[in-house]
Amino acid sequence: MNWRLVAIPVTLIPIILIAIQFDIQPEDILAIGIFPFVGAIIAMMIKLVLQGVKFAYITRKYLGNTDSFLKLIGVRVGSEFIKFTTPMFIGAEFIVIYYLKKKGIELSKATWIALVDIVTEVLAAGILSMLAGIIALLNGAYVVGIVILATSISITALWMVMFMLSSKHTFQVPNVLESLVKKLAKQKGTKIIDQTNDWMEETCTIIRENFRRPESKKIFTVSFLVSIASWSFYGISFMIITMGTGFIINVFDSIMAVMGANAIGNLPITIGGSGLAEFGIIAYLNNLNPFDFTITEGILGWDAVIGWRIATYYVPIAITWLLLVKLALSKIPKTENK
């Protein structure tokens, strides 16, 4: 966990470079005003809480009263710290699996809960991002639109294909990788491979079982709709920030801009998408040449983008870290295995 804390200052580097390049002073950020900042933070926290509500809903539906609803929400919100400090759209699911396993839940069942959570999250984000990419193309932002579509389609398709295939086939560690691990790690490698294959077999089995349950369709649909609402508040947070700069943007355009930037930020290049998301929003809203990010008078400026980044990343990252340590990673008594 310590390396993740070290990684946080690294995410400041792109922002500092942007500020230097485009002469953004601290007073420019402060000029946005306290109310837009607070409003954006509240909108972001609503997004995270909705993610927690969805996780608690899924867990309760499949496992019953395994834990309190509020604690499950807190664990899921805390797990977002991992996503904030990794250079991809994945990470949070490993924390919820770890937490449920500590509670005495079978690993395969914990994995199923995490899969429903993350797949509905990816699907909702993917659909919104694809829509943003199409709108970008229609408005002449061809490079930005292509990058958004390529990233969102790739990530969404990968998750959905693997999820659907797991409901029909039992996956095992590929033979090439199995031979390599066993050769390098000897007996320990054989044990690791056997445990991994057992887990994959159990997970695929429970996926097939739950796919056949009539209530699974309803659970998936409700979870997907909550994810759409959650991502919408992510976009609303940007709209609120821009109000402090005098730049008028409606809710739909704000959501599209943020989801397009989110798709670009999912490229595995920087930690937490730092730098990528900021450039993504500017390029999306201003239809800029991808190699020329000079902001002219009368359009969205870098102060709004950096302010949004502070409100929706650096403030929530402190809150999610506290919840992660206090809830997900704390010592807890095991409940009866489910």
mmCIF file of C-alpha atoms in Angstrom:
data_model
loop_
_atom_site.group_PDB
_atom_site.id
_atom_site.type_symbol
_atom_site.label_atom_id
_atom_site.label_comp_id
_atom_site.label_asym_id
_atom_site.label_seq_id
_atom_site.Cartn_x
_atom_site.Cartn_y
_atom_site.Cartn_z
ATOM 1 C CA MET A 1 0.000 0.000 0.000
ATOM 2 C CA ASN A 2 2.917 2.359 0.688
ATOM 3 C CA TRP A 3 3.893 2.489 -2.977
ATOM 4 C CA ARG A 4 0.390 3.708 -3.808
ATOM 5 C CA LEU A 5 0.813 6.601 -1.380
ATOM 6 C CA VAL A 6 4.074 7.450 -3.112
ATOM 7 C CA ALA A 7 2.303 7.238 -6.482
ATOM 8 C CA ILE A 8 -0.141 10.025 -5.577
ATOM 9 C CA PRO A 9 2.431 12.875 -5.832
ATOM 10 C CA VAL A 10 3.448 11.455 -9.225
ATOM 11 C CA THR A 11 -0.033 12.266 -10.529
ATOM 12 C CA LEU A 12 0.709 15.939 -9.846
ATOM 13 C CA ILE A 13 3.462 16.018 -12.454
ATOM 14 C CA PRO A 14 1.168 16.302 -15.529
ATOM 15 C CA ILE A 15 -0.914 18.976 -13.777
ATOM 16 C CA ILE A 16 2.201 20.967 -12.838
ATOM 17 C CA LEU A 17 3.455 20.736 -16.428
ATOM 18 C CA ILE A 18 0.077 21.939 -17.728
ATOM 19 C CA ALA A 19 0.087 24.845 -15.260
ATOM 20 C CA ILE A 20 3.602 25.878 -16.317
ATOM 21 C CA GLN A 21 2.956 25.478 -20.035
ATOM 22 C CA PHE A 22 -0.266 27.512 -20.010
ATOM 23 C CA ASP A 23 0.640 29.908 -17.179
ATOM 24 C CA ILE A 24 -2.062 28.752 -14.748
ATOM 25 C CA GLN A 25 -1.570 30.488 -11.391
ATOM 26 C CA PRO A 26 -3.003 29.367 -8.002
ATOM 27 C CA GLU A 27 -5.235 32.451 -8.018
ATOM 28 C CA ASP A 28 -6.773 31.252 -11.287
ATOM 29 C CA ILE A 29 -7.904 28.041 -9.575
ATOM 30 C CA LEU A 30 -9.056 29.876 -6.431
ATOM 31 C CA ALA A 31 -11.072 32.279 -8.564
ATOM 32 C CA ILE A 32 -13.455 29.425 -9.361
ATOM 33 C CA GLY A 33 -14.935 29.916 -5.900
ATOM 34 C CA ILE A 34 -15.561 27.753 -2.854
ATOM 35 C CA PHE A 35 -19.156 26.857 -3.719
ATOM 36 C CA PRO A 36 -18.390 25.310 -7.133
ATOM 37 C CA PHE A 37 -15.556 23.322 -5.535
ATOM 38 C CA VAL A 38 -17.774 22.065 -2.724
ATOM 39 C CA GLY A 39 -20.590 21.322 -5.174
ATOM 40 C CA ALA A 40 -18.261 19.317 -7.418
ATOM 41 C CA ILE A 41 -16.907 17.364 -4.446
ATOM 42 C CA ILE A 42 -20.464 16.560 -3.311
ATOM 43 C CA ALA A 43 -21.399 15.401 -6.819
ATOM 44 C CA MET A 44 -18.307 13.181 -6.918
ATOM 45 C CA MET A 45 -19.088 11.710 -3.512
ATOM 46 C CA ILE A 46 -22.652 10.969 -4.674
ATOM 47 C CA LYS A 47 -21.099 9.068 -7.590
ATOM 48 C CA LEU A 48 -18.942 7.005 -5.233
ATOM 49 C CA VAL A 49 -21.798 6.366 -2.790
ATOM 50 C CA LEU A 50 -24.020 5.164 -5.640
ATOM 51 C CA GLN A 51 -21.280 2.693 -6.552
ATOM 52 C CA GLY A 52 -21.299 1.551 -2.938
ATOM 53 C CA VAL A 53 -25.092 1.232 -2.917
ATOM 54 C CA LYS A 54 -24.915 -0.917 -6.037
ATOM 55 C CA PHE A 55 -22.297 -3.207 -4.489
ATOM 56 C CA ALA A 56 -24.312 -3.515 -1.278
ATOM 57 C CA TYR A 57 -27.448 -4.279 -3.310
ATOM 58 C CA ILE A 58 -25.711 -7.019 -5.318
ATOM 59 C CA THR A 59 -24.117 -8.530 -2.215
ATOM 60 C CA ARG A 60 -27.373 -8.578 -0.251
ATOM 61 C CA LYS A 61 -29.302 -10.076 -3.170
ATOM 62 C CA TYR A 62 -26.903 -12.988 -3.608
ATOM 63 C CA LEU A 63 -25.572 -13.506 -0.084
ATOM 64 C CA GLY A 64 -28.298 -12.202 2.205
ATOM 65 C CA ASN A 65 -27.471 -10.188 5.326
ATOM 66 C CA THR A 66 -23.753 -10.913 5.194
ATOM 67 C CA ASP A 67 -22.854 -7.456 6.462
ATOM 68 C CA SER A 68 -24.490 -4.121 7.206
ATOM 69 C CA PHE A 69 -25.601 -2.126 4.174
ATOM 70 C CA LEU A 70 -23.625 0.934 5.263
ATOM 71 C CA LYS A 71 -20.409 -1.012 5.811
ATOM 72 C CA LEU A 72 -20.681 -2.601 2.368
ATOM 73 C CA ILE A 73 -21.114 0.877 0.880
ATOM 74 C CA GLY A 74 -18.041 2.076 2.769
ATOM 75 C CA VAL A 75 -15.938 -0.871 1.616
ATOM 76 C CA ARG A 76 -16.862 -0.290 -2.030
ATOM 77 C CA VAL A 77 -16.172 3.457 -1.808
ATOM 78 C CA GLY A 78 -12.830 2.709 -0.141
ATOM 79 C CA SER A 79 -11.912 0.254 -2.888
ATOM 80 C CA GLU A 80 -11.910 3.149 -5.370
ATOM 81 C CA PHE A 81 -8.571 4.222 -3.882
ATOM 82 C CA ILE A 82 -6.999 1.346 -5.814
ATOM 83 C CA LYS A 83 -8.542 2.572 -9.054
ATOM 84 C CA PHE A 84 -7.312 6.103 -8.328
ATOM 85 C CA THR A 85 -3.734 4.869 -7.958
ATOM 86 C CA THR A 86 -3.434 2.418 -10.850
ATOM 87 C CA PRO A 87 -2.934 3.165 -14.572
ATOM 88 C CA MET A 88 -6.058 1.312 -15.738
ATOM 89 C CA PHE A 89 -9.808 0.947 -15.218
ATOM 90 C CA ILE A 90 -9.359 -2.054 -12.915
ATOM 91 C CA GLY A 91 -8.358 -2.644 -9.317
ATOM 92 C CA ALA A 92 -11.374 -2.039 -7.069
ATOM 93 C CA GLU A 93 -12.759 -5.546 -7.618
ATOM 94 C CA PHE A 94 -9.741 -7.141 -5.956
ATOM 95 C CA ILE A 95 -10.436 -5.252 -2.736
ATOM 96 C CA VAL A 96 -14.094 -6.301 -2.540
ATOM 97 C CA ILE A 97 -13.114 -9.919 -3.235
ATOM 98 C CA TYR A 98 -10.500 -9.708 -0.488
ATOM 99 C CA TYR A 99 -13.010 -8.188 1.936
ATOM 100 C CA LEU A 100 -15.743 -10.765 1.260
ATOM 101 C CA LYS A 101 -13.202 -13.579 1.544
ATOM 102 C CA LYS A 102 -12.181 -12.252 4.982
ATOM 103 C CA LYS A 103 -15.845 -12.359 5.957
ATOM 104 C CA GLY A 104 -15.837 -16.084 5.249
ATOM 105 C CA ILE A 105 -17.479 -15.986 1.828
ATOM 106 C CA GLU A 106 -16.277 -18.610 -0.654
ATOM 107 C CA LEU A 107 -13.771 -17.150 -3.112
ATOM 108 C CA SER A 108 -15.872 -18.101 -6.146
ATOM 109 C CA LYS A 109 -18.965 -16.383 -4.717
ATOM 110 C CA ALA A 110 -16.971 -13.292 -3.779
ATOM 111 C CA THR A 111 -15.584 -13.218 -7.323
ATOM 112 C CA TRP A 112 -19.101 -13.424 -8.766
ATOM 113 C CA ILE A 113 -20.233 -10.430 -6.687
ATOM 114 C CA ALA A 114 -17.219 -8.425 -7.849
ATOM 115 C CA LEU A 115 -17.812 -9.424 -11.485
ATOM 116 C CA VAL A 116 -21.429 -8.270 -11.510
ATOM 117 C CA ASP A 117 -20.305 -5.005 -9.923
ATOM 118 C CA ILE A 118 -17.438 -4.288 -12.309
ATOM 119 C CA VAL A 119 -19.129 -5.559 -15.488
ATOM 120 C CA THR A 120 -22.163 -3.311 -14.997
ATOM 121 C CA GLU A 121 -19.792 -0.436 -14.211
ATOM 122 C CA VAL A 122 -17.738 -1.033 -17.358
ATOM 123 C CA LEU A 123 -20.830 -1.514 -19.518
ATOM 124 C CA ALA A 124 -22.424 1.747 -18.338
ATOM 125 C CA ALA A 125 -19.176 3.701 -18.749
ATOM 126 C CA GLY A 126 -18.548 2.066 -22.119
ATOM 127 C CA ILE A 127 -21.960 2.979 -23.551
ATOM 128 C CA LEU A 128 -21.709 6.590 -22.356
ATOM 129 C CA SER A 129 -18.141 6.879 -23.654
ATOM 130 C CA MET A 130 -19.080 5.424 -27.052
ATOM 131 C CA LEU A 131 -21.870 7.977 -27.313
ATOM 132 C CA ALA A 132 -19.353 10.688 -26.468
ATOM 133 C CA GLY A 133 -16.998 9.368 -29.141
ATOM 134 C CA ILE A 134 -19.733 9.407 -31.785
ATOM 135 C CA ILE A 135 -20.666 12.990 -30.876
ATOM 136 C CA ALA A 136 -17.001 13.997 -31.092
ATOM 137 C CA LEU A 137 -16.781 12.565 -34.614
ATOM 138 C CA LEU A 138 -19.979 14.338 -35.662
ATOM 139 C CA ASN A 139 -18.475 17.617 -34.439
ATOM 140 C CA GLY A 140 -15.256 17.182 -36.382
ATOM 141 C CA ALA A 141 -12.984 16.091 -33.511
ATOM 142 C CA TYR A 142 -11.863 13.054 -35.472
ATOM 143 C CA VAL A 143 -8.683 12.093 -33.609
ATOM 144 C CA VAL A 144 -10.323 12.548 -30.200
ATOM 145 C CA GLY A 145 -13.431 10.652 -31.291
ATOM 146 C CA ILE A 146 -11.417 7.738 -32.682
ATOM 147 C CA VAL A 147 -9.321 7.453 -29.505
ATOM 148 C CA ILE A 148 -12.454 7.528 -27.314
ATOM 149 C CA LEU A 149 -14.240 4.902 -29.415
ATOM 150 C CA ALA A 150 -11.193 2.643 -29.736
ATOM 151 C CA THR A 151 -10.550 2.694 -25.986
ATOM 152 C CA SER A 152 -14.151 2.351 -24.819
ATOM 153 C CA ILE A 153 -15.062 -0.351 -27.344
ATOM 154 C CA SER A 154 -11.932 -2.370 -26.557
ATOM 155 C CA ILE A 155 -12.369 -2.283 -22.778
ATOM 156 C CA THR A 156 -16.124 -2.880 -22.851
ATOM 157 C CA ALA A 157 -15.878 -5.705 -25.397
ATOM 158 C CA LEU A 158 -13.082 -7.438 -23.473
ATOM 159 C CA TRP A 159 -15.032 -7.481 -20.206
ATOM 160 C CA MET A 160 -18.344 -8.483 -21.791
ATOM 161 C CA VAL A 161 -16.860 -11.242 -23.959
ATOM 162 C CA MET A 162 -14.939 -12.753 -21.052
ATOM 163 C CA PHE A 163 -18.017 -12.497 -18.825
ATOM 164 C CA MET A 164 -20.274 -14.216 -21.375
ATOM 165 C CA LEU A 165 -17.735 -16.884 -22.267
ATOM 166 C CA SER A 166 -17.277 -17.698 -18.585
ATOM 167 C CA SER A 167 -20.969 -18.583 -18.436
ATOM 168 C CA LYS A 168 -20.492 -21.237 -21.117
ATOM 169 C CA HIS A 169 -16.934 -22.503 -20.745
ATOM 170 C CA THR A 170 -14.565 -23.369 -17.918
ATOM 171 C CA PHE A 171 -11.299 -21.486 -18.275
ATOM 172 C CA GLN A 172 -7.952 -22.760 -17.076
ATOM 173 C CA VAL A 173 -4.443 -21.315 -17.012
ATOM 174 C CA PRO A 174 -3.031 -21.416 -20.584
ATOM 175 C CA ASN A 175 -0.622 -24.320 -21.139
ATOM 176 C CA VAL A 176 2.253 -22.035 -22.106
ATOM 177 C CA LEU A 177 1.927 -19.986 -18.927
ATOM 178 C CA GLU A 178 1.408 -23.107 -16.821
ATOM 179 C CA SER A 179 4.613 -24.692 -18.145
ATOM 180 C CA LEU A 180 6.562 -21.477 -17.583
ATOM 181 C CA VAL A 181 5.380 -21.047 -13.983
ATOM 182 C CA LYS A 182 6.033 -24.678 -13.098
ATOM 183 C CA LYS A 183 9.484 -24.494 -14.649
ATOM 184 C CA LEU A 184 10.468 -21.326 -12.819
ATOM 185 C CA ALA A 185 8.825 -21.966 -9.438
ATOM 186 C CA LYS A 186 9.001 -25.783 -9.295
ATOM 187 C CA GLN A 187 6.698 -27.240 -6.606
ATOM 188 C CA LYS A 188 5.483 -23.811 -5.492
ATOM 189 C CA GLY A 189 4.595 -23.031 -9.084
ATOM 190 C CA THR A 190 2.621 -26.269 -9.387
ATOM 191 C CA LYS A 191 0.673 -25.370 -6.244
ATOM 192 C CA ILE A 192 -0.075 -21.878 -7.561
ATOM 193 C CA ILE A 193 -1.291 -23.246 -10.891
ATOM 194 C CA ASP A 194 -3.484 -25.874 -9.221
ATOM 195 C CA GLN A 195 -5.047 -23.296 -6.891
ATOM 196 C CA THR A 196 -5.636 -20.888 -9.775
ATOM 197 C CA ASN A 197 -7.253 -23.569 -11.920
ATOM 198 C CA ASP A 198 -9.507 -24.616 -9.031
ATOM 199 C CA TRP A 199 -10.568 -21.016 -8.467
ATOM 200 C CA MET A 200 -11.257 -20.466 -12.175
ATOM 201 C CA GLU A 201 -13.287 -23.658 -12.386
ATOM 202 C CA GLU A 202 -15.352 -22.777 -9.316
ATOM 203 C CA THR A 203 -15.883 -19.222 -10.574
ATOM 204 C CA CYS A 204 -17.035 -20.351 -14.027
ATOM 205 C CA THR A 205 -19.372 -22.866 -12.381
ATOM 206 C CA ILE A 206 -20.978 -20.264 -10.130
ATOM 207 C CA ILE A 207 -21.310 -17.852 -13.078
ATOM 208 C CA ARG A 208 -23.255 -20.518 -14.988
ATOM 209 C CA GLU A 209 -25.427 -21.229 -11.960
ATOM 210 C CA ASN A 210 -26.271 -17.566 -11.393
ATOM 211 C CA PHE A 211 -26.921 -16.935 -15.074
ATOM 212 C CA ARG A 212 -29.783 -19.426 -14.827
ATOM 213 C CA ARG A 213 -31.356 -17.732 -11.822
ATOM 214 C CA PRO A 214 -34.436 -15.701 -12.867
ATOM 215 C CA GLU A 215 -33.594 -12.850 -10.491
ATOM 216 C CA SER A 216 -30.109 -12.372 -11.994
ATOM 217 C CA LYS A 217 -31.529 -10.460 -14.969
ATOM 218 C CA LYS A 218 -33.259 -8.017 -12.615
ATOM 219 C CA ILE A 219 -30.152 -7.626 -10.441
ATOM 220 C CA PHE A 220 -28.004 -6.949 -13.507
ATOM 221 C CA THR A 221 -30.505 -4.422 -14.910
ATOM 222 C CA VAL A 222 -30.869 -2.503 -11.636
ATOM 223 C CA SER A 223 -27.087 -2.484 -11.175
ATOM 224 C CA PHE A 224 -26.570 -1.188 -14.710
ATOM 225 C CA LEU A 225 -29.071 1.659 -14.185
ATOM 226 C CA VAL A 226 -27.412 2.645 -10.898
ATOM 227 C CA SER A 227 -24.080 2.714 -12.750
ATOM 228 C CA ILE A 228 -25.544 5.064 -15.368
ATOM 229 C CA ALA A 229 -26.743 7.363 -12.581
ATOM 230 C CA SER A 230 -23.361 7.136 -10.878
ATOM 231 C CA TRP A 231 -21.422 8.138 -14.002
ATOM 232 C CA SER A 232 -23.924 10.941 -14.636
ATOM 233 C CA PHE A 233 -22.985 12.573 -11.344
ATOM 234 C CA TYR A 234 -19.349 12.345 -12.437
ATOM 235 C CA GLY A 235 -20.278 14.537 -15.402
ATOM 236 C CA ILE A 236 -22.397 16.852 -13.272
ATOM 237 C CA SER A 237 -19.358 17.528 -11.090
ATOM 238 C CA PHE A 238 -17.645 19.102 -14.096
ATOM 239 C CA MET A 239 -20.681 21.212 -14.959
ATOM 240 C CA ILE A 240 -20.672 22.619 -11.422
ATOM 241 C CA ILE A 241 -16.974 23.520 -11.589
ATOM 242 C CA THR A 242 -17.385 25.333 -14.903
ATOM 243 C CA MET A 243 -20.080 27.547 -13.364
ATOM 244 C CA GLY A 244 -17.338 29.163 -11.312
ATOM 245 C CA THR A 245 -15.455 30.149 -14.466
ATOM 246 C CA GLY A 246 -18.413 31.632 -16.320
ATOM 247 C CA PHE A 247 -18.290 28.890 -18.956
ATOM 248 C CA ILE A 248 -21.843 27.655 -19.519
ATOM 249 C CA ILE A 249 -22.252 23.932 -20.250
ATOM 250 C CA ASN A 250 -25.407 21.838 -19.981
ATOM 251 C CA VAL A 251 -25.738 18.543 -18.143
ATOM 252 C CA PHE A 252 -25.630 16.321 -21.225
ATOM 253 C CA ASP A 253 -22.560 17.981 -22.738
ATOM 254 C CA SER A 254 -20.841 17.858 -19.363
ATOM 255 C CA ILE A 255 -21.489 14.134 -19.002
ATOM 256 C CA MET A 256 -20.323 13.461 -22.562
ATOM 257 C CA ALA A 257 -17.139 15.499 -22.068
ATOM 258 C CA VAL A 258 -16.256 13.744 -18.834
ATOM 259 C CA MET A 259 -17.033 10.261 -20.181
ATOM 260 C CA GLY A 260 -14.977 10.936 -23.278
ATOM 261 C CA ALA A 261 -12.115 12.107 -21.089
ATOM 262 C CA ASN A 262 -12.637 9.092 -18.827
ATOM 263 C CA ALA A 263 -12.193 6.751 -21.794
ATOM 264 C CA ILE A 264 -8.938 8.467 -22.741
ATOM 265 C CA GLY A 265 -7.855 8.384 -19.088
ATOM 266 C CA ASN A 266 -8.296 4.599 -19.078
ATOM 267 C CA LEU A 267 -5.324 4.211 -21.383
ATOM 268 C CA PRO A 268 -2.646 2.385 -19.327
ATOM 269 C CA ILE A 269 -0.163 5.243 -19.537
ATOM 270 C CA THR A 270 -0.427 7.350 -16.384
ATOM 271 C CA ILE A 271 -1.540 6.709 -12.809
ATOM 272 C CA GLY A 272 -5.214 7.498 -12.369
ATOM 273 C CA GLY A 273 -5.327 8.882 -15.916
ATOM 274 C CA SER A 274 -3.491 11.988 -14.709
ATOM 275 C CA GLY A 275 -2.888 14.355 -17.620
ATOM 276 C CA LEU A 276 -4.847 12.224 -20.071
ATOM 277 C CA ALA A 277 -8.260 13.098 -18.619
ATOM 278 C CA GLU A 278 -7.412 16.802 -18.536
ATOM 279 C CA PHE A 279 -6.278 16.890 -22.160
ATOM 280 C CA GLY A 280 -9.269 14.731 -23.082
ATOM 281 C CA ILE A 281 -11.800 17.254 -21.767
ATOM 282 C CA ILE A 282 -10.092 20.212 -23.439
ATOM 283 C CA ALA A 283 -9.820 18.386 -26.758
ATOM 284 C CA TYR A 284 -13.390 17.092 -26.602
ATOM 285 C CA LEU A 285 -15.135 20.357 -25.735
ATOM 286 C CA ASN A 286 -13.020 22.656 -27.881
ATOM 287 C CA ASN A 287 -12.581 20.392 -30.947
ATOM 288 C CA LEU A 288 -8.879 21.145 -30.893
ATOM 289 C CA ASN A 289 -6.074 19.847 -32.998
ATOM 290 C CA PRO A 290 -4.658 17.008 -30.850
ATOM 291 C CA PHE A 291 -1.214 18.577 -31.033
ATOM 292 C CA ASP A 292 -2.305 22.147 -30.269
ATOM 293 C CA PHE A 293 -3.909 22.768 -26.879
ATOM 294 C CA THR A 294 -3.637 26.555 -26.825
ATOM 295 C CA ILE A 295 -6.781 27.987 -25.251
ATOM 296 C CA THR A 296 -8.179 31.114 -26.888
ATOM 297 C CA GLU A 297 -10.480 33.626 -25.229
ATOM 298 C CA GLY A 298 -14.141 32.696 -24.891
ATOM 299 C CA ILE A 299 -13.812 28.908 -24.560
ATOM 300 C CA LEU A 300 -13.177 26.496 -21.722
ATOM 301 C CA GLY A 301 -9.881 27.155 -19.931
ATOM 302 C CA TRP A 302 -7.361 25.001 -18.120
ATOM 303 C CA ASP A 303 -8.300 26.513 -14.748
ATOM 304 C CA ALA A 304 -11.708 24.797 -14.863
ATOM 305 C CA VAL A 305 -10.179 21.460 -15.866
ATOM 306 C CA ILE A 306 -7.518 21.530 -13.155
ATOM 307 C CA GLY A 307 -10.095 22.659 -10.605
ATOM 308 C CA TRP A 308 -12.323 19.750 -11.594
ATOM 309 C CA ARG A 309 -9.406 17.355 -11.249
ATOM 310 C CA ILE A 310 -8.671 18.589 -7.725
ATOM 311 C CA ALA A 311 -12.314 18.311 -6.655
ATOM 312 C CA THR A 312 -12.936 14.864 -8.163
ATOM 313 C CA TYR A 313 -9.568 13.201 -7.593
ATOM 314 C CA TYR A 314 -7.371 14.639 -4.855
ATOM 315 C CA VAL A 315 -10.131 15.265 -2.315
ATOM 316 C CA PRO A 316 -11.909 11.887 -2.862
ATOM 317 C CA ILE A 317 -8.603 10.032 -2.835
ATOM 318 C CA ALA A 318 -8.095 11.016 0.812
ATOM 319 C CA ILE A 319 -11.621 9.911 1.722
ATOM 320 C CA THR A 320 -11.364 6.595 -0.126
ATOM 321 C CA TRP A 321 -7.982 5.864 1.484
ATOM 322 C CA LEU A 322 -9.445 6.321 4.967
ATOM 323 C CA LEU A 323 -12.385 4.032 4.185
ATOM 324 C CA LEU A 324 -10.079 1.475 2.599
ATOM 325 C CA VAL A 325 -7.853 1.277 5.666
ATOM 326 C CA LYS A 326 -10.635 1.482 8.265
ATOM 327 C CA LEU A 327 -13.048 -0.957 6.624
ATOM 328 C CA ALA A 328 -11.748 -3.097 3.752
ATOM 329 C CA LEU A 329 -8.255 -3.751 5.153
ATOM 330 C CA SER A 330 -9.076 -3.862 8.866
ATOM 331 C CA LYS A 331 -9.205 -7.067 10.876
ATOM 332 C CA ILE A 332 -12.734 -8.447 10.922
ATOM 333 C CA PRO A 333 -14.296 -11.615 12.345
ATOM 334 C CA LYS A 334 -15.390 -14.172 9.804
ATOM 335 C CA THR A 335 -19.045 -14.937 9.405
ATOM 336 C CA GLU A 336 -20.358 -18.375 8.659
ATOM 337 C CA ASN A 337 -19.311 -19.506 5.169
ATOM 338 C CA LYS A 338 -22.008 -18.901 2.581
#
